[in-house]
Structure formats: structure tokens, C-alpha cells
Amino acid sequence: MPTFAFRQYHPRPLEIIDTTLREGQQSSLLHDHHKYFFTTQDKEEITRALILYGVKFIELFAPNVSAQEAADWQAIKAVRDELILQKGYTFLLAHVRCHPADVEAAIQAGADGLNMYIGTSEISRSYNHGQGLDEIARRARSLIEDVRRNHPHLVLRFSGEDAFRTREADLFRVYDQLADCVDRFGTPDTVGVATPATVNHRVHALRERYPHVALEGHFHDDRGFSLINALEAVRCGMQYVQTTLLGIGERSGITSMTALLFNLFIDREYDKLEGYHLRGSYPINVMMADKLRKLVPSKEPVSLTNRTHSAGVHQKAVINSSTTYEAHPLDQFGVTESEVLLGPLSGWNIVHYFLREICGFTLDEVTAKAIAADFKQRVYRLAPGDSPASMLIAIAEKEYGLKPIHVPEQFRNAVEQNMTDSATSSSEIRAVPHASGVILRSKR
Ligand code: HCA
Ligand code: CU
């Protein structure tokens, strides 16, 4: 028996249901990177990070998927239990087919809730399981009534898989039979066909028809709409949204947790952010990327790439004021650095800045312009793995005879510089050299 029942919990305005360890494990990225699965240790670390971040609902596979999944349930539960005193209770939900074997295995493993699903669209009914709508409703109801009777503490969700290709009348026909015995209805966009307009319509229709049942969303990214659809659903009053770290999942994946929370922040939906440790967003993305053996993807809003500047025009402006090309308060999501990359697109301003402020050379603008012209030509011939910064320094020293000012040993690792920057109220930025350019670290 769990030590804490869902009935004692007051759900927040937005509850993330993280499914990195279920939907996320279906990501082909694991195969692309020759990893194939998360190790038990990976799962423990992901669970710990999610709980510390403030996530209260974590979805896992039904334990009968494999012996390994069953063993991992216990390891994950141990991490959850360890953190109860510090962070309160986190609910572990099992993703189960509407099938007694899955339900039984989940209950045996100690699940706090069941996320039941069965296809309701015509395609899904024809090619997945062959049951008609009334049969789906009858079987689900009998299973759910059984669970309710014998395990009243469990939190129960029912989802019509492929809900956005299920006619509204068909979905209602099934959901009408279950509305009095579930806690939530899911409405998964299984193949990513939804648009903000269809999400708006569907959420309003479900809210109106089932005012006492909470709604949960799960949006796939086949059209690149998983983020905007989740945002729209939340705006329309959906309280539970399934997300994964970095948005990984089957095919193009689903909504990224930090992308959703970041956008709610920008839209000033502050009540929806209750209890989430937003400054932990970039660190949790880095942890996840590391598990996948890749970098935080550039399409993830909470990424360092979103603070990296390559074009000369941008670099010059960013040195003067970062707000010119940095519109959003990403520092509040843990991205406290900006990168300015030295390369073929760099202008003389950044070359001057780098050589003078970072490397300690004394040089005038005319020399900086000449060095920049040489550098820009030669950098095209840089061998893979060689650093543009080293090439630039070599040109300055060998061909222009520049010498850096002597920095005593104890200060070598701390080249500090103050710059005026309207984006940072403290106006203090630390610039450090980096193999491919400059990293600006704001001290906040
Ligand atoms: C799956 C399908 C699913 C289920 C979502 C849900 C989907 O991979 O099992 O049960 O809410 O996208 O429909 O992920
Ligand atoms: Cu899915």
C-alpha cells in the first residue's frame, strides 16, 4: 500500500506528468546513439532530477513489459521514497492497456495510479484491437469498477488512444460510460494531427461535457505542433500535460517539459508554474542530453544554443547589449551563459574584443581590422578539431608581433572584466576564453 493516497493531494493549477521513462524510452534517439535503453542508474538519476525539479507525477511502463522494467520499478520507487521527506510524495503511474494482465502487474509493483488506454479511432479499432465502441466502454468499465472496489486509493485515468482522429461523438460514446468512475480523461494526439484550433475545440467540448473529470493532454510533434498544442490546451483549462525531457518520444517525440514551462513563464501564466524549480531547467536538460550522448538540441528553447551568437553583426551588438539578440529571460531557466563563437562570420569587433579583453594584447582598431581580415580568410582551412581561438592568437603573436600583458599565475584562470549590460541589473559579466570563442558568464 502506498503511504500517501491521491485523495489527500491538492493538484496544482498545472501538473506535469513526466513520461520520459515511458514515452521517452520509445525514442529512436536511443538507437541512433547505440544506447538502446536507459540503464537502471540512468532511470534513478532521471527520477531524482524530476522530483527535485518539482514534478509530482511520473509515468512508467507497465512492469510486465519486461523483467528489466519490473526490476526498475522497484529501483525507481526506492528513489521516490528516499525523497518523500524532502519533496513530498510523487505519484508513480503505470501506462497500462485496458487489460487485466497489465493492471494486475502494475498493482503488484505498487503503482499509485493507472493510465489506461485503448484506441478509439476507426483506424485504431480496425488495425489494433478490433473492438467496437460499446465493447471498449463495457470492458473498460468493468475493469475500472473492479480496480475501484479493490484498490480505492489508486488514481485512475482513461485515454482513447488516437483521440484526435476519433470523431467527437465516438469519444463521447465511450467517455460517457466512464465519467463517473475515473479521475482523469486523457486525450492523446497519438500521431500529431492536432492544431491549436482543434485542441481548443476539443478541450472546451470535454470540459463542458465532463466538468468533474480533470483533463490530460499528450501531444506528438509530427507537425512540430506539440508545444503550441500543449500551450493552447493549458490556456483552455487542461490541468495535466504529459511531457518528456527534451521532448523525446516515439517518432518526433512530444512536448518538452522545459519548453512548455518556459513559454508559460513568457506568457505570464505564473500560477501554472507553482512548485517547479525553473532555474533547474537547463541543468535537467543537460543531464538528459548527456544520457542520450548528445548535446541539448538547438530546437529546445532552454538551451545554450539559444544564447550563442555567430554572425559578426550580432556579436558586435551583443557585446554592447545582449538584449539586442536575446529577448527572453533564459537566465531564470538556468542558462546563465552566452557564447560568442569565433569563426568565418566574426567581425573585427569581436576579434578586437577577444584579443584585447580576453587575451590581454594591446592593439588598436586598425590592427584589429587587419588581423580580422587575415583570420577570416584562414579560418576556412582550419582542420577539424583545431581551435579558431588558437589560430587567432597565433596570427596576432607571430604575424603582428603582439605580446600579451603579463598576468601573474594566481590570476590566470580568472580573467575578469566588467561591462555595462542593460540586460543584467548587476551589470557585471565575466568573460572567459573558450576553444571556439568567448563565453560570457553573467554573475546573477
Ligand atoms: C503509446 C501511445 C500513446 C499513449 C498516450 C496515452 C499515444 O505509445 O502507447 O496513453 O495517453 O501517443 O497515444 O503514447
Ligand atoms: Cu505517445
Short mmCIF file of C-alpha atoms and ligand atoms in Angstrom, two decimals:
data_model
loop_
_atom_site.label_atom_id
_atom_site.label_comp_id
_atom_site.label_asym_id
_atom_site.label_seq_id
_atom_site.Cartn_x
_atom_site.Cartn_y
_atom_site.Cartn_z
CA MET A 1 0.00 0.00 0.00
CA PRO A 2 1.31 3.49 -0.70
CA THR A 3 1.95 5.72 2.27
CA PHE A 4 0.02 8.55 0.69
CA ALA A 5 -3.20 8.47 -1.29
CA PHE A 6 -4.05 10.71 -4.20
CA ARG A 7 -7.28 11.82 -2.45
CA GLN A 8 -5.17 13.73 0.12
CA TYR A 9 -3.29 15.65 -2.57
CA HIS A 10 -4.44 19.03 -3.90
CA PRO A 11 -3.35 19.16 -7.52
CA ARG A 12 -1.68 22.37 -8.63
CA PRO A 13 -3.05 24.52 -11.48
CA LEU A 14 -0.68 22.67 -13.83
CA GLU A 15 0.52 19.16 -13.14
CA ILE A 16 3.23 17.87 -15.43
CA ILE A 17 3.05 14.13 -15.93
CA ASP A 18 6.55 13.29 -16.96
CA THR A 19 6.76 10.31 -19.29
CA THR A 20 10.47 10.37 -20.15
CA LEU A 21 10.79 6.88 -18.73
CA ARG A 22 7.83 5.57 -20.79
CA GLU A 23 7.19 7.59 -23.97
CA GLY A 24 10.79 8.82 -23.86
CA GLN A 25 12.14 5.29 -23.93
CA GLN A 26 10.29 4.80 -27.22
CA SER A 27 12.58 7.43 -28.80
CA SER A 28 14.68 6.26 -31.73
CA LEU A 29 17.46 8.52 -30.40
CA LEU A 30 18.43 5.72 -28.04
CA HIS A 31 19.04 3.55 -31.11
CA ASP A 32 20.71 6.33 -33.09
CA HIS A 33 23.27 6.66 -30.33
CA HIS A 34 23.76 2.90 -29.88
CA LYS A 35 22.38 3.07 -26.38
CA TYR A 36 19.04 1.26 -26.91
CA PHE A 37 17.78 1.62 -23.34
CA PHE A 38 18.22 3.61 -20.16
CA THR A 39 20.18 1.75 -17.52
CA THR A 40 18.72 1.39 -14.04
CA GLN A 41 21.15 4.07 -12.88
CA ASP A 42 20.01 6.40 -15.67
CA LYS A 43 16.43 5.88 -14.56
CA GLU A 44 17.25 6.53 -10.92
CA GLU A 45 19.05 9.77 -11.82
CA ILE A 46 16.25 10.93 -14.11
CA THR A 47 13.67 10.18 -11.41
CA ARG A 48 15.67 12.04 -8.77
CA ALA A 49 16.15 15.05 -11.05
CA LEU A 50 12.44 15.17 -11.93
CA ILE A 51 11.36 15.00 -8.30
CA LEU A 52 13.83 17.70 -7.25
CA TYR A 53 12.56 19.82 -10.14
CA GLY A 54 9.06 19.61 -8.68
CA VAL A 55 7.33 17.01 -10.85
CA LYS A 56 4.66 15.12 -8.90
CA PHE A 57 3.57 12.53 -11.47
CA ILE A 58 5.93 10.18 -13.26
CA GLU A 59 4.69 7.68 -15.82
CA LEU A 60 6.40 4.32 -16.26
CA PHE A 61 5.73 1.31 -18.46
CA ALA A 62 3.53 -1.46 -17.11
CA PRO A 63 6.01 -3.70 -15.28
CA ASN A 64 5.03 -6.75 -17.36
CA VAL A 65 6.64 -5.15 -20.42
CA SER A 66 9.88 -6.89 -19.42
CA ALA A 67 11.66 -8.34 -16.39
CA GLN A 68 14.02 -5.36 -16.52
CA GLU A 69 11.14 -2.86 -16.38
CA ALA A 70 9.73 -4.76 -13.38
CA ALA A 71 13.07 -4.58 -11.55
CA ASP A 72 13.44 -0.89 -12.44
CA TRP A 73 10.03 -0.13 -10.92
CA GLN A 74 11.43 -1.09 -7.53
CA ALA A 75 14.62 0.93 -8.02
CA ILE A 76 12.59 3.99 -9.05
CA LYS A 77 10.21 3.54 -6.15
CA ALA A 78 13.19 3.48 -3.76
CA VAL A 79 14.40 6.84 -5.14
CA ARG A 80 10.88 8.25 -4.78
CA ASP A 81 10.62 7.01 -1.17
CA GLU A 82 14.02 8.47 -0.30
CA LEU A 83 12.86 11.93 -1.37
CA ILE A 84 9.44 11.98 0.34
CA LEU A 85 10.68 13.84 3.42
CA GLN A 86 12.46 16.46 1.32
CA LYS A 87 10.00 16.96 -1.53
CA GLY A 88 6.70 15.33 -0.52
CA TYR A 89 5.02 12.46 -2.31
CA THR A 90 5.46 11.75 -6.03
CA PHE A 91 2.95 9.52 -7.77
CA LEU A 92 4.25 6.72 -9.95
CA LEU A 93 1.74 5.95 -12.68
CA ALA A 94 1.73 2.83 -14.83
CA HIS A 95 0.88 3.11 -18.51
CA VAL A 96 -1.39 0.10 -18.98
CA ARG A 97 -3.50 -1.38 -21.73
CA CYS A 98 -7.12 -1.96 -20.75
CA HIS A 99 -6.11 -5.47 -19.95
CA PRO A 100 -6.22 -7.31 -16.60
CA ALA A 101 -2.63 -8.59 -17.00
CA ASP A 102 -1.19 -5.06 -17.23
CA VAL A 103 -3.42 -3.78 -14.43
CA GLU A 104 -2.51 -6.68 -12.13
CA ALA A 105 1.24 -6.28 -12.77
CA ALA A 106 1.07 -2.53 -12.06
CA ILE A 107 -0.81 -3.03 -8.80
CA GLN A 108 1.64 -5.72 -7.74
CA ALA A 109 4.55 -3.36 -8.42
CA GLY A 110 2.98 -0.76 -6.12
CA ALA A 111 1.78 1.79 -8.69
CA ASP A 112 -0.05 4.81 -7.29
CA GLY A 113 -2.21 5.07 -10.35
CA LEU A 114 -3.08 3.55 -13.70
CA ASN A 115 -3.00 5.36 -17.02
CA MET A 116 -5.27 3.09 -19.04
CA TYR A 117 -5.55 3.41 -22.77
CA ILE A 118 -7.18 1.77 -25.75
CA GLY A 119 -7.55 3.01 -29.31
CA THR A 120 -10.89 4.67 -30.09
CA SER A 121 -10.32 5.96 -33.64
CA GLU A 122 -11.65 3.91 -36.51
CA ILE A 123 -8.12 3.13 -37.71
CA SER A 124 -7.03 2.05 -34.27
CA ARG A 125 -10.13 -0.10 -33.75
CA SER A 126 -9.68 -1.78 -37.14
CA TYR A 127 -5.96 -2.44 -37.01
CA ASN A 128 -5.10 -2.53 -33.29
CA HIS A 129 -7.72 -4.50 -31.44
CA GLY A 130 -10.94 -4.99 -33.45
CA GLN A 131 -13.35 -3.94 -30.69
CA GLY A 132 -16.35 -1.68 -31.27
CA LEU A 133 -17.01 1.46 -29.23
CA ASP A 134 -19.62 -0.12 -26.95
CA GLU A 135 -17.43 -3.12 -26.29
CA ILE A 136 -14.49 -0.84 -25.41
CA ALA A 137 -16.69 1.06 -22.95
CA ARG A 138 -18.19 -2.10 -21.42
CA ARG A 139 -14.82 -3.83 -20.89
CA ALA A 140 -13.10 -0.71 -19.59
CA ARG A 141 -15.94 -0.02 -17.18
CA SER A 142 -15.92 -3.50 -15.75
CA LEU A 143 -12.12 -3.40 -15.30
CA ILE A 144 -12.20 0.08 -13.73
CA GLU A 145 -15.07 -0.82 -11.37
CA ASP A 146 -13.10 -3.83 -10.23
CA VAL A 147 -9.99 -1.76 -9.53
CA ARG A 148 -12.02 0.93 -7.76
CA ARG A 149 -13.63 -1.63 -5.49
CA ASN A 150 -10.44 -3.47 -4.56
CA HIS A 151 -7.90 -0.63 -4.69
CA PRO A 152 -9.76 2.59 -3.90
CA HIS A 153 -6.54 4.56 -3.30
CA LEU A 154 -5.42 4.29 -6.96
CA VAL A 155 -5.71 7.32 -9.22
CA LEU A 156 -7.30 6.24 -12.49
CA ARG A 157 -7.06 7.73 -15.95
CA PHE A 158 -8.68 6.56 -19.14
CA SER A 159 -7.46 7.62 -22.61
CA GLY A 160 -8.92 6.94 -26.01
CA GLU A 161 -5.70 6.46 -27.96
CA ASP A 162 -5.63 8.46 -31.20
CA ALA A 163 -8.27 10.76 -29.69
CA PHE A 164 -7.68 13.48 -32.28
CA ARG A 165 -8.58 11.10 -35.10
CA THR A 166 -11.58 9.86 -33.13
CA ARG A 167 -14.88 11.54 -34.03
CA GLU A 168 -16.13 13.60 -31.11
CA ALA A 169 -19.39 11.63 -30.95
CA ASP A 170 -17.42 8.36 -30.78
CA LEU A 171 -15.19 9.63 -27.98
CA PHE A 172 -18.25 10.81 -26.03
CA ARG A 173 -19.91 7.44 -26.54
CA VAL A 174 -17.06 5.75 -24.67
CA TYR A 175 -16.27 8.52 -22.15
CA ASP A 176 -19.95 8.89 -21.16
CA GLN A 177 -19.83 5.35 -19.78
CA LEU A 178 -16.73 6.04 -17.69
CA ALA A 179 -17.07 9.63 -16.48
CA ASP A 180 -18.35 8.69 -13.04
CA CYS A 181 -15.55 6.23 -12.27
CA VAL A 182 -12.27 7.86 -13.41
CA ASP A 183 -10.18 10.77 -12.10
CA ARG A 184 -8.91 11.98 -15.46
CA PHE A 185 -9.59 11.62 -19.14
CA GLY A 186 -6.59 11.66 -21.44
CA THR A 187 -6.91 12.94 -24.97
CA PRO A 188 -3.73 11.88 -26.73
CA ASP A 189 -2.76 13.24 -30.12
CA THR A 190 -1.07 9.95 -30.91
CA VAL A 191 0.06 10.75 -34.45
CA GLY A 192 0.44 14.52 -34.19
CA VAL A 193 -2.52 15.68 -36.28
CA ALA A 194 -3.94 18.27 -33.87
CA THR A 195 -3.68 22.03 -34.36
CA PRO A 196 -4.25 24.76 -31.76
CA ALA A 197 -7.76 25.24 -33.20
CA THR A 198 -8.74 21.57 -32.88
CA VAL A 199 -7.17 21.42 -29.40
CA ASN A 200 -9.18 24.48 -28.36
CA HIS A 201 -12.38 22.94 -29.64
CA ARG A 202 -11.77 19.52 -28.10
CA VAL A 203 -10.75 20.79 -24.67
CA HIS A 204 -13.79 23.05 -24.44
CA ALA A 205 -16.12 20.25 -25.55
CA LEU A 206 -14.68 17.80 -22.99
CA ARG A 207 -14.72 20.36 -20.19
CA GLU A 208 -18.31 21.21 -20.87
CA ARG A 209 -19.45 17.59 -21.03
CA TYR A 210 -17.38 16.28 -18.12
CA PRO A 211 -17.00 19.20 -15.71
CA HIS A 212 -15.98 16.91 -12.85
CA VAL A 213 -13.25 14.98 -14.65
CA ALA A 214 -9.78 16.51 -14.96
CA LEU A 215 -8.23 16.50 -18.44
CA GLU A 216 -4.81 15.35 -19.51
CA GLY A 217 -3.00 16.05 -22.78
CA HIS A 218 -0.28 14.22 -24.69
CA PHE A 219 0.75 15.86 -27.96
CA HIS A 220 3.04 14.34 -30.55
CA ASP A 221 5.31 16.54 -32.64
CA ASP A 222 4.84 15.11 -36.15
CA ARG A 223 3.86 18.56 -37.43
CA GLY A 224 6.07 20.45 -35.00
CA PHE A 225 2.95 21.48 -33.03
CA SER A 226 3.46 19.60 -29.77
CA LEU A 227 4.47 22.74 -27.89
CA ILE A 228 1.84 25.13 -29.24
CA ASN A 229 -0.86 22.48 -28.80
CA ALA A 230 0.10 21.90 -25.17
CA LEU A 231 0.14 25.66 -24.54
CA GLU A 232 -3.27 26.03 -26.09
CA ALA A 233 -4.64 23.12 -24.03
CA VAL A 234 -3.34 24.68 -20.81
CA ARG A 235 -4.86 28.02 -21.77
CA CYS A 236 -8.20 26.29 -22.32
CA GLY A 237 -8.12 24.80 -18.84
CA MET A 238 -6.38 21.46 -19.22
CA GLN A 239 -4.77 20.72 -15.87
CA TYR A 240 -2.48 17.77 -16.65
CA VAL A 241 0.02 17.67 -19.50
CA GLN A 242 2.34 14.83 -20.37
CA THR A 243 5.84 15.92 -21.29
CA THR A 244 9.32 14.43 -21.55
CA LEU A 245 12.77 15.89 -21.05
CA LEU A 246 13.93 17.39 -24.35
CA GLY A 247 10.58 16.24 -25.80
CA ILE A 248 11.92 12.79 -26.66
CA GLY A 249 9.44 10.08 -27.61
CA GLU A 250 8.17 7.90 -30.43
CA ARG A 251 8.94 9.42 -33.88
CA SER A 252 9.41 13.22 -33.44
CA GLY A 253 8.52 12.97 -29.78
CA ILE A 254 6.10 15.01 -27.65
CA THR A 255 6.12 18.33 -25.78
CA SER A 256 9.34 19.19 -23.97
CA MET A 257 8.78 19.92 -20.29
CA THR A 258 11.08 22.92 -20.08
CA ALA A 259 9.83 24.35 -23.38
CA LEU A 260 6.27 24.32 -22.04
CA LEU A 261 7.13 25.87 -18.67
CA PHE A 262 9.39 28.46 -20.31
CA ASN A 263 6.57 29.57 -22.61
CA LEU A 264 4.06 29.73 -19.77
CA PHE A 265 6.55 31.99 -17.99
CA ILE A 266 6.91 34.26 -21.02
CA ASP A 267 3.11 34.39 -21.29
CA ARG A 268 2.95 35.36 -17.59
CA GLU A 269 0.90 32.32 -16.63
CA TYR A 270 2.71 32.33 -13.31
CA ASP A 271 0.05 30.40 -11.39
CA LYS A 272 0.73 27.40 -13.67
CA LEU A 273 4.37 27.37 -12.57
CA GLU A 274 3.68 26.74 -8.90
CA GLY A 275 6.19 24.37 -7.37
CA TYR A 276 8.56 23.99 -10.35
CA HIS A 277 12.24 24.76 -9.83
CA LEU A 278 12.63 26.73 -13.05
CA ARG A 279 16.33 27.51 -12.60
CA GLY A 280 16.92 23.78 -12.74
CA SER A 281 15.58 23.66 -16.32
CA TYR A 282 18.85 23.92 -18.23
CA PRO A 283 20.71 21.60 -15.84
CA ILE A 284 17.99 18.94 -16.18
CA ASN A 285 18.16 19.26 -19.99
CA VAL A 286 21.95 18.86 -19.91
CA MET A 287 21.59 15.77 -17.73
CA MET A 288 19.12 14.28 -20.20
CA ALA A 289 21.25 15.13 -23.24
CA ASP A 290 24.21 13.52 -21.52
CA LYS A 291 22.21 10.30 -21.03
CA LEU A 292 21.44 10.31 -24.76
CA ARG A 293 25.08 11.09 -25.60
CA LYS A 294 24.14 14.24 -27.44
CA LEU A 295 24.02 17.99 -26.89
CA VAL A 296 20.87 19.79 -25.78
CA PRO A 297 19.23 20.18 -29.22
CA SER A 298 19.15 23.61 -30.82
CA LYS A 299 15.36 23.45 -31.19
CA GLU A 300 14.96 23.19 -27.42
CA PRO A 301 14.23 26.72 -26.18
CA VAL A 302 16.04 26.15 -22.87
CA SER A 303 19.44 25.57 -24.44
CA LEU A 304 22.82 27.27 -24.66
CA THR A 305 22.44 27.37 -28.45
CA ASN A 306 19.70 29.88 -27.82
CA ARG A 307 22.39 32.10 -26.30
CA THR A 308 25.08 31.51 -28.92
CA HIS A 309 25.98 34.21 -31.41
CA SER A 310 27.88 33.62 -34.65
CA ALA A 311 27.23 36.46 -37.09
CA GLY A 312 29.51 39.47 -36.83
CA VAL A 313 26.65 41.95 -36.68
CA HIS A 314 25.04 40.04 -33.82
CA GLN A 315 28.31 39.64 -31.95
CA LYS A 316 29.07 43.34 -32.02
CA ALA A 317 25.62 44.22 -30.75
CA VAL A 318 25.65 41.52 -28.06
CA ILE A 319 28.94 42.85 -26.70
CA ASN A 320 27.25 46.25 -26.37
CA SER A 321 23.97 44.96 -25.04
CA SER A 322 22.89 41.33 -25.02
CA THR A 323 19.21 42.29 -25.26
CA THR A 324 19.73 43.12 -28.95
CA TYR A 325 19.66 39.41 -29.78
CA GLU A 326 18.48 37.89 -26.51
CA ALA A 327 14.83 38.59 -25.90
CA HIS A 328 13.88 36.14 -23.20
CA PRO A 329 14.84 35.70 -19.54
CA LEU A 330 16.58 32.36 -20.11
CA ASP A 331 18.82 33.01 -17.10
CA GLN A 332 15.78 32.30 -14.93
CA PHE A 333 15.74 28.85 -16.52
CA GLY A 334 19.37 28.22 -15.71
CA VAL A 335 21.07 29.37 -18.93
CA THR A 336 23.39 31.91 -17.34
CA GLU A 337 26.00 32.00 -20.08
CA SER A 338 26.15 33.37 -23.58
CA GLU A 339 28.56 32.16 -26.22
CA VAL A 340 30.13 34.26 -28.91
CA LEU A 341 31.79 32.00 -31.45
CA LEU A 342 34.92 32.97 -33.31
CA GLY A 343 34.71 31.90 -36.92
CA PRO A 344 34.38 32.94 -40.54
CA LEU A 345 31.39 35.16 -39.79
CA SER A 346 33.03 37.07 -36.97
CA GLY A 347 33.61 40.78 -37.46
CA TRP A 348 36.59 42.84 -36.36
CA ASN A 349 34.72 43.96 -33.23
CA ILE A 350 34.74 40.53 -31.64
CA VAL A 351 38.33 39.93 -32.80
CA HIS A 352 39.36 43.18 -31.15
CA TYR A 353 37.37 42.38 -28.05
CA PHE A 354 38.76 38.85 -27.79
CA LEU A 355 42.41 39.83 -28.27
CA ARG A 356 42.24 42.87 -26.02
CA GLU A 357 39.89 41.90 -23.21
CA ILE A 358 40.32 38.16 -23.04
CA CYS A 359 43.91 37.65 -24.14
CA GLY A 360 45.38 40.87 -22.79
CA PHE A 361 47.04 42.14 -26.01
CA THR A 362 47.39 45.85 -26.53
CA LEU A 363 46.18 46.72 -30.02
CA ASP A 364 44.40 49.49 -31.84
CA GLU A 365 41.38 49.20 -34.10
CA VAL A 366 43.38 49.37 -37.33
CA THR A 367 45.49 46.37 -36.28
CA ALA A 368 42.37 44.51 -35.11
CA LYS A 369 40.78 45.05 -38.54
CA ALA A 370 43.86 43.72 -40.33
CA ILE A 371 44.10 40.67 -38.07
CA ALA A 372 40.36 40.02 -38.51
CA ALA A 373 40.72 40.07 -42.30
CA ASP A 374 43.60 37.53 -42.14
CA PHE A 375 41.77 35.34 -39.64
CA LYS A 376 38.56 35.25 -41.65
CA GLN A 377 40.41 34.02 -44.70
CA ARG A 378 42.43 31.37 -42.94
CA VAL A 379 39.77 30.01 -40.65
CA TYR A 380 38.20 28.24 -43.65
CA ARG A 381 41.28 26.00 -43.74
CA LEU A 382 41.08 25.06 -40.07
CA ALA A 383 41.49 21.32 -39.57
CA PRO A 384 38.66 19.55 -37.73
CA GLY A 385 39.31 19.69 -34.01
CA ASP A 386 41.61 22.73 -34.22
CA SER A 387 40.54 25.78 -32.29
CA PRO A 388 39.76 29.09 -34.03
CA ALA A 389 40.82 30.89 -30.85
CA SER A 390 44.32 29.35 -31.05
CA MET A 391 44.56 30.28 -34.73
CA LEU A 392 43.63 33.89 -33.96
CA ILE A 393 46.14 34.14 -31.14
CA ALA A 394 48.86 32.64 -33.35
CA ILE A 395 48.20 35.24 -36.08
CA ALA A 396 48.31 38.06 -33.51
CA GLU A 397 51.55 36.87 -31.98
CA LYS A 398 53.50 35.55 -34.96
CA GLU A 399 52.45 37.95 -37.68
CA TYR A 400 51.66 41.13 -35.84
CA GLY A 401 54.22 40.73 -33.07
CA LEU A 402 51.67 41.30 -30.33
CA LYS A 403 52.53 40.26 -26.80
CA PRO A 404 50.04 39.70 -24.03
CA ILE A 405 50.45 41.64 -20.82
CA HIS A 406 51.88 39.50 -18.08
CA VAL A 407 49.16 38.06 -15.83
CA PRO A 408 50.52 36.65 -12.57
CA GLU A 409 49.98 32.91 -12.15
CA GLN A 410 47.30 33.18 -9.49
CA PHE A 411 45.05 35.28 -11.74
CA ARG A 412 45.43 33.24 -14.95
CA ASN A 413 42.16 31.39 -14.60
CA ALA A 414 40.16 34.41 -13.67
CA VAL A 415 40.31 36.98 -16.43
CA GLU A 416 37.53 39.17 -15.15
CA GLN A 417 36.03 42.11 -16.84
CA ASN A 418 33.20 44.46 -16.13
CA MET A 419 31.00 45.57 -18.96
CA THR A 420 27.88 47.65 -18.99
CA ASP A 421 24.97 45.46 -19.93
CA SER A 422 21.42 46.66 -19.74
CA ALA A 423 20.13 43.08 -19.59
CA THR A 424 21.71 42.44 -16.23
CA SER A 425 20.80 44.68 -13.37
CA SER A 426 24.07 43.88 -11.67
CA SER A 427 25.88 44.99 -14.86
CA GLU A 428 28.57 42.51 -14.17
CA ILE A 429 29.68 39.97 -16.69
CA ARG A 430 32.64 37.65 -16.56
CA ALA A 431 34.18 36.76 -19.87
CA VAL A 432 36.28 33.65 -20.18
CA PRO A 433 38.20 32.30 -23.15
CA HIS A 434 36.89 29.16 -24.74
CA ALA A 435 38.24 26.96 -27.54
CA SER A 436 35.91 28.39 -30.15
CA GLY A 437 35.29 31.84 -28.81
CA VAL A 438 34.21 33.65 -25.71
CA ILE A 439 31.74 32.63 -23.08
CA LEU A 440 30.07 35.49 -21.31
CA ARG A 441 29.03 34.44 -17.84
CA SER A 442 26.73 36.80 -16.12
CA LYS A 443 27.01 36.87 -12.37
CA ARG A 444 23.50 36.80 -11.04
C1 HCA B 1 1.62 4.64 -26.89
C2 HCA B 1 0.60 5.63 -27.38
C3 HCA B 1 0.49 6.90 -26.59
C4 HCA B 1 -0.36 6.73 -25.37
C5 HCA B 1 -0.71 8.01 -24.69
C6 HCA B 1 -1.69 7.89 -23.56
C7 HCA B 1 -0.13 7.91 -27.56
O1 HCA B 1 2.81 4.79 -27.26
O2 HCA B 1 1.27 3.74 -26.16
O3 HCA B 1 -1.97 6.79 -23.11
O4 HCA B 1 -2.17 8.93 -23.09
O5 HCA B 1 0.58 8.77 -28.05
O6 HCA B 1 -1.33 7.78 -27.80
O7 HCA B 1 1.79 7.34 -26.24
CU CU B 2 2.57 8.95 -27.30
#
